[in-house]
Amino acid sequence: KAGVTQTPRYLIKTRGQQVTLSCSPISGHRSVSWYQQTPGQGLQFLFEYFSETQRNKGNFPGRFSGRQFSNSRSEMNVSTLELGDSALYLCASSYDVVGSGNTIYFGEGSWLTVV
Amino acid sequence: GNSVTQMEGPVTLSEEAFLTINCTYTATGYPSLFWYVQYPGEGLQLLLKATKADDKGSNKGFEATYRKETTSFHLEKGSVQVSDSAVYFCALEGRAGGTSYGKLTFGQGTILTVHP
């Protein structure tokens, strides 16, 4: 069974540009969540989608947005990039049975460098 | 809110040494607890999990026991190998619904280096 797939793996953008990252969850998983990982802040939750609806959101500015499609695939977008947005962006998926210890599986991540 | 605290790192050990990485948490109710491992340049891999008090998660020689009375989930391994060198993250998933959906709260990570 294929794991969580993220594309692209590496990208370099210029300050002020926007970027879109893509995530394909494990087959059958309906929940997709996104995290930002930086050396200074560690792993921080961005948002979570289930059945094309955002159910949960972390404490990030509105420049960070996402969506989920009917096949559960998800994209996240960052507009007006800042140097501080340079990070590893991780996508995770789960079947989603809240409260029963459902397991969240992570992809390899997308490395974003803003110059 | 929820929080996870891991022991300060980095941790450096010789091969076959005993490993303990401490993890304590603060959460409402009874969260699920996880250990994830991250190898250089890669994403997070689930190492083990526990969903209720006194549960013991285990995998690849690693173990951790969910201790509700001390709000802890310490990671242990009896004999580490060079290949265990990685960053280890303790995490919890709350069960309060709403703000818990799809959200793991992570500790700051502990870098483990094992020398031959």
XYZ file of C-alpha atoms in Angstrom:
231
model
C 0.000 0.000 0.000
C 1.508 3.320 -1.065
C 2.325 5.823 1.633
C 1.606 9.519 1.785
C 3.037 11.164 -1.325
C 4.094 14.782 -1.467
C 5.176 16.830 -4.450
C 7.404 18.574 -5.162
C 10.094 17.365 -2.800
C 12.307 20.413 -3.178
C 11.653 23.901 -4.421
C 13.160 27.353 -4.293
C 10.991 30.456 -4.497
C 11.617 34.177 -4.377
C 10.225 36.390 -1.653
C 6.800 37.691 -2.634
C 5.931 34.746 -4.844
C 3.376 32.098 -4.020
C 3.732 28.328 -3.841
C 1.408 25.335 -4.018
C 2.296 21.998 -2.460
C 0.449 18.776 -3.175
C -0.318 15.730 -1.068
C -1.858 12.352 -1.901
C -2.962 10.487 1.225
C -2.835 6.771 1.818
C -5.655 5.040 -0.042
C -8.791 5.015 2.095
C -7.645 7.780 4.397
C -10.057 10.662 4.602
C -8.264 13.089 6.880
C -5.308 15.126 5.654
C -3.324 17.485 7.839
C -0.353 19.747 7.224
C 2.590 20.701 9.425
C 5.457 23.128 9.161
C 8.838 22.100 10.527
C 11.587 24.616 11.201
C 14.697 24.422 13.392
C 13.470 27.275 15.567
C 9.796 26.449 16.014
C 9.834 22.698 15.592
C 6.733 20.978 14.258
C 3.670 23.183 14.080
C 0.177 22.249 12.965
C -1.196 24.214 10.013
C -4.644 22.758 9.269
C -6.666 19.603 8.803
C -9.207 18.629 6.162
C -11.833 15.944 6.074
C -14.299 15.414 3.227
C -13.215 18.659 1.585
C -13.920 20.664 4.746
C -11.372 22.334 6.973
C -12.072 21.080 10.488
C -9.137 22.472 12.356
C -6.635 25.262 11.907
C -3.406 26.207 13.618
C -2.122 29.645 14.434
C -0.771 30.762 11.080
C -1.527 33.909 9.060
C -4.093 33.919 6.278
C -1.322 33.647 3.675
C -1.382 29.939 4.436
C -4.362 28.170 2.954
C -5.341 24.739 1.830
C -8.016 22.650 0.277
C -9.022 19.054 -0.159
C -10.523 17.455 -3.222
C -13.214 14.808 -3.489
C -10.564 12.080 -3.861
C -9.011 13.228 -0.550
C -5.929 14.675 -2.226
C -4.934 17.985 -0.710
C -3.028 21.095 -1.624
C -1.658 23.880 0.504
C -0.817 27.339 -0.758
C 1.390 30.025 0.682
C 1.042 33.473 -0.848
C 3.391 36.433 -0.619
C 6.275 34.287 0.544
C 8.559 35.550 3.280
C 12.059 34.374 4.150
C 10.681 32.890 7.352
C 8.460 30.536 5.369
C 11.505 28.465 4.474
C 10.751 25.112 6.051
C 9.932 21.465 5.587
C 6.198 21.117 4.978
C 4.828 17.769 6.013
C 1.538 16.256 4.984
C -0.077 13.535 7.054
C -3.106 11.328 6.588
C -5.290 9.127 8.716
C -8.495 7.150 8.367
C -9.959 9.290 11.103
C -11.786 7.703 13.927
C -11.469 10.477 16.431
C -11.019 9.297 19.973
C -9.842 5.782 19.212
C -6.179 6.524 18.756
C -6.202 6.630 15.002
C -2.702 6.668 13.597
C -1.448 9.601 11.610
C 1.057 8.746 8.858
C 3.440 11.284 7.379
C 4.881 11.861 3.941
C 8.514 12.644 3.146
C 7.803 16.363 3.064
C 8.373 19.263 0.701
C 11.469 21.350 1.333
C 10.737 24.999 0.580
C 13.514 27.570 0.422
C 12.576 31.233 0.043
C 15.346 33.518 -1.222
C -3.899 23.716 25.856
C -2.009 20.532 25.143
C 1.760 20.415 25.426
C 4.607 17.899 25.260
C 8.005 18.260 26.887
C 10.973 16.105 25.925
C 14.298 15.789 27.642
C 17.018 18.119 26.476
C 19.312 16.755 23.820
C 21.385 15.850 22.028
C 21.971 12.373 23.372
C 25.176 10.557 22.450
C 25.606 6.853 23.216
C 27.884 3.995 22.352
C 26.490 1.018 20.473
C 24.673 -1.488 22.744
C 24.067 1.130 25.435
C 20.669 1.555 27.107
C 18.525 4.428 25.864
C 15.940 6.496 27.695
C 14.337 9.620 26.267
C 11.960 11.269 28.690
C 8.616 12.661 27.605
C 5.920 14.277 29.732
C 2.668 15.808 28.599
C -0.139 18.107 29.600
C -3.551 17.443 28.114
C -7.243 17.462 28.849
C -8.714 14.019 29.248
C -6.938 10.950 27.948
C -4.893 11.649 24.839
C -3.275 9.103 22.573
C 0.497 9.152 22.731
C 3.042 8.530 19.999
C 6.735 8.368 19.298
C 7.867 9.343 15.809
C 11.394 9.082 14.381
C 12.928 11.275 11.702
C 16.040 10.226 9.813
C 18.150 12.881 8.082
C 16.391 14.420 5.096
C 13.233 12.384 5.588
C 9.719 12.768 6.933
C 8.365 11.340 10.178
C 7.915 7.624 10.719
C 5.638 6.264 13.400
C 7.713 4.280 15.881
C 5.067 3.258 18.414
C 1.860 4.395 20.050
C -0.368 3.884 23.089
C -4.001 4.851 23.361
C -4.868 4.372 27.041
C -3.310 4.342 30.475
C -0.867 1.478 31.183
C -0.700 0.535 27.497
C 2.793 -0.352 26.331
C 3.734 0.456 22.759
C 6.643 -1.424 21.241
C 8.419 -1.697 17.907
C 11.936 -2.574 16.702
C 13.144 -3.027 20.277
C 11.802 0.340 21.430
C 9.191 0.511 24.177
C 7.155 3.182 25.926
C 4.464 2.873 28.591
C 1.554 5.300 28.966
C 1.725 6.452 32.595
C -1.307 8.521 33.471
C -0.275 9.087 37.091
C 2.985 10.751 36.047
C 1.692 12.011 32.638
C 4.716 10.426 30.998
C 5.557 8.316 27.963
C 9.294 7.678 28.166
C 11.004 5.928 25.257
C 13.428 3.087 26.046
C 15.606 0.642 24.186
C 17.833 -1.928 25.777
C 20.643 -1.924 23.219
C 20.953 0.835 20.641
C 22.569 0.485 17.230
C 24.313 2.991 15.000
C 21.290 2.804 12.692
C 19.092 4.221 15.497
C 20.783 7.606 15.100
C 17.933 10.002 14.295
C 15.668 12.619 15.826
C 12.902 11.295 18.079
C 9.641 13.147 18.655
C 7.072 12.499 21.326
C 3.552 13.567 20.367
C -0.004 13.474 21.587
C -3.386 13.553 19.932
C -6.081 15.080 22.074
C -9.543 13.595 22.334
C -11.540 16.706 22.963
C -13.025 16.697 19.478
C -13.171 19.999 17.607
C -9.689 21.363 18.067
C -8.223 17.869 18.226
C -9.077 16.849 14.671
C -5.959 15.693 12.854
C -3.743 17.607 15.210
C -0.671 16.202 16.831
C 1.118 18.265 19.438
C 4.852 17.542 19.318
C 7.733 17.844 21.695
C 10.818 19.681 20.531
C 12.602 16.511 19.423
C 15.675 14.739 20.783
C 18.698 14.135 18.591
C 20.213 10.719 19.197
C 23.695 9.854 17.945
C 25.028 6.334 18.410
C 28.754 5.687 17.940
C 30.248 2.293 17.059
